[in-house]
Coordinates of C-alpha atoms and ligand atoms in Angstrom, one line a residue:
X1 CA 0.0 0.0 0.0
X2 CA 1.0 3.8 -1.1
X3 CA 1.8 5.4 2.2
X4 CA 0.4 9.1 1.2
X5 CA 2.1 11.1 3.8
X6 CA 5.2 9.8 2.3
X7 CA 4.4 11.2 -1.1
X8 CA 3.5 14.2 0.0
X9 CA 6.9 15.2 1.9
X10 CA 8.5 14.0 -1.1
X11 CA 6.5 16.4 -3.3
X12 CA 6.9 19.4 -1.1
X13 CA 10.8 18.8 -1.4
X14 CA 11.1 18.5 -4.8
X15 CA 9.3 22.1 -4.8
X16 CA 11.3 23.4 -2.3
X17 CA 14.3 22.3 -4.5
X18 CA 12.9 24.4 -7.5
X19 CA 12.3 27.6 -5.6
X20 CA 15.5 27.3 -4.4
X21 CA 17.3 27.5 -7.8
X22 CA 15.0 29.5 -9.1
X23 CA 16.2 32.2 -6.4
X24 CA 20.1 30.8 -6.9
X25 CA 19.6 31.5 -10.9
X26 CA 17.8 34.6 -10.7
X27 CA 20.4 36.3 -8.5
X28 CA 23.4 35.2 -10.6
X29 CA 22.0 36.3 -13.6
X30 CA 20.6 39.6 -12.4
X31 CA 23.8 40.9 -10.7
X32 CA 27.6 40.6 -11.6
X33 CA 29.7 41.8 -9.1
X34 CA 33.3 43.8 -10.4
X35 CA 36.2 42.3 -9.0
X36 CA 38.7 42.9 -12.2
X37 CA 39.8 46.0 -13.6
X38 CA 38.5 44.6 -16.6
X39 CA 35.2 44.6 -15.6
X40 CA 35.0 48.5 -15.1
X41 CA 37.0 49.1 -18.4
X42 CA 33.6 47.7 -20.0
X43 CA 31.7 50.4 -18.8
X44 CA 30.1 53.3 -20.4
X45 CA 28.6 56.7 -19.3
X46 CA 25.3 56.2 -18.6
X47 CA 26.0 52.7 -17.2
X48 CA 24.1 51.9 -13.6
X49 CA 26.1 50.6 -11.2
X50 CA 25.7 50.0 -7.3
X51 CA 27.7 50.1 -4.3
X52 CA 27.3 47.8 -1.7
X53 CA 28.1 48.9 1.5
X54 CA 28.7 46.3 4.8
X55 CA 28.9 49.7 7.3
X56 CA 25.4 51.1 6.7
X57 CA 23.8 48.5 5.1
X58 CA 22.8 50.0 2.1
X59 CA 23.2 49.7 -1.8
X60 CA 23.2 52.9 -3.5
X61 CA 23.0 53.5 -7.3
X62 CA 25.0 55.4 -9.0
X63 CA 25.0 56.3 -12.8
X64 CA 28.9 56.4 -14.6
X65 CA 29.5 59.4 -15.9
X66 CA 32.8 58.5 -17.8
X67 CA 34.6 55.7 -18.7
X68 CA 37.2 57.3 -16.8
X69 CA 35.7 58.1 -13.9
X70 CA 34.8 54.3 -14.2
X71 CA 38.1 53.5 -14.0
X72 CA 39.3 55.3 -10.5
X73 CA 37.2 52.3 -8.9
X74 CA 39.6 50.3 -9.7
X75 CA 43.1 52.5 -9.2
X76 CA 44.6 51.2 -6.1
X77 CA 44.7 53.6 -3.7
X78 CA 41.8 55.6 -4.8
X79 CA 39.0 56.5 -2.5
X80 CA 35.5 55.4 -3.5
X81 CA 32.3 57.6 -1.1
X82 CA 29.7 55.4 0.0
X83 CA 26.5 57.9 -1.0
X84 CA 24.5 57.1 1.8
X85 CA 26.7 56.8 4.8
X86 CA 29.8 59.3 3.3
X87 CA 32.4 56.7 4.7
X88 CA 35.5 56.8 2.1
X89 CA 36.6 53.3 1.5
X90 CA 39.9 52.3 -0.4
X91 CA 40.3 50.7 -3.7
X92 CA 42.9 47.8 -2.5
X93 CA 44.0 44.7 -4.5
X94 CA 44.2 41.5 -3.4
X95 CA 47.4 39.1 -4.6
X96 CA 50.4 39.2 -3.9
X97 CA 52.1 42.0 -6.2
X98 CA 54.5 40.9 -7.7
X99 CA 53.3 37.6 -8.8
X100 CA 50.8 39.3 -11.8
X101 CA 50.3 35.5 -13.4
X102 CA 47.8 35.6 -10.2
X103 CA 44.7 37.1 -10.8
X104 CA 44.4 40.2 -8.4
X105 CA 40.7 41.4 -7.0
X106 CA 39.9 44.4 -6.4
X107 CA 38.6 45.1 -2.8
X108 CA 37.4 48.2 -1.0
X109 CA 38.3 48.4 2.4
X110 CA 38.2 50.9 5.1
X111 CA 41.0 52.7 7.1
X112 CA 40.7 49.0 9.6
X113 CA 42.3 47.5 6.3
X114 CA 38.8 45.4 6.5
X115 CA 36.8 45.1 3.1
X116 CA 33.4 46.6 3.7
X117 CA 32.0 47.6 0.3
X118 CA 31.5 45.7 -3.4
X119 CA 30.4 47.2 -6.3
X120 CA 28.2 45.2 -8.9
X121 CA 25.9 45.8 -12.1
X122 CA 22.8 44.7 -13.3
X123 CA 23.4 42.2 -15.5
X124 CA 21.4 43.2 -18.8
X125 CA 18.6 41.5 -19.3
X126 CA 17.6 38.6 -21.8
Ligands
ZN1 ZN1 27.6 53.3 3.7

């Protein structure tokens, strides 16, 4: 005999499962976080991008005026404003320096040394 309550915990798994990736795909494909200098080089002016900042919580858009101004997110030792909170957080790389065959990130940390901001884009849409 079909034991029903055992069907129906295996059916509300199997859904849970599927709103789960549903969430896991929709946030990969709607955001793209910058971690490469190469990434900002791609922008343009007009382009929306966010920060995400860890001290106040908040994620504050910001429109690219240049794609110079672009760049100075990713100049080590600039100083990128958090909008909402006015803290001034550091462009920093992560790596080791002198090794450039590793692939260096670019963090933003405060004057703790500790990263507290990221900055992504909204992926364009499909
Ligand atoms: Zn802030």
């Amino acid at each position: 005999m079909k034991n029903p309550l055992r069907s129906f915990v295996l059916a509300g798994a199997a859904c849970l499962l599927l709103t789960a990736s549903a969430l896991a795909g929709q946030t990969s494909t709607l955001w793209q976080t910058f971690r490469k200098p190469e990434d900002f080089a791609k922008l343009k002016k007009g382009d929306k991008i966010v920060y995400v900042c860890n001290e106040c919580k908040t994620v504050s858009e910001v429109t690219v005026a240049s794609p110079e101004e672009a760049m100075e997110h990713c100049k080590e030792g600039a100083t990128v404003t958090c909008p909402s909170c006015k803290m001034k957080v550091r462009v920093a790389f992560r790596g080791p320096p002198k090794n450039q065959s590793v692939e260096r990130q670019v963090t933003y940390v405060n004057e703790k040394g500790e990263e507290c901001m990221f900055i992504a884009k909204a992926a364009p849409q499909k």
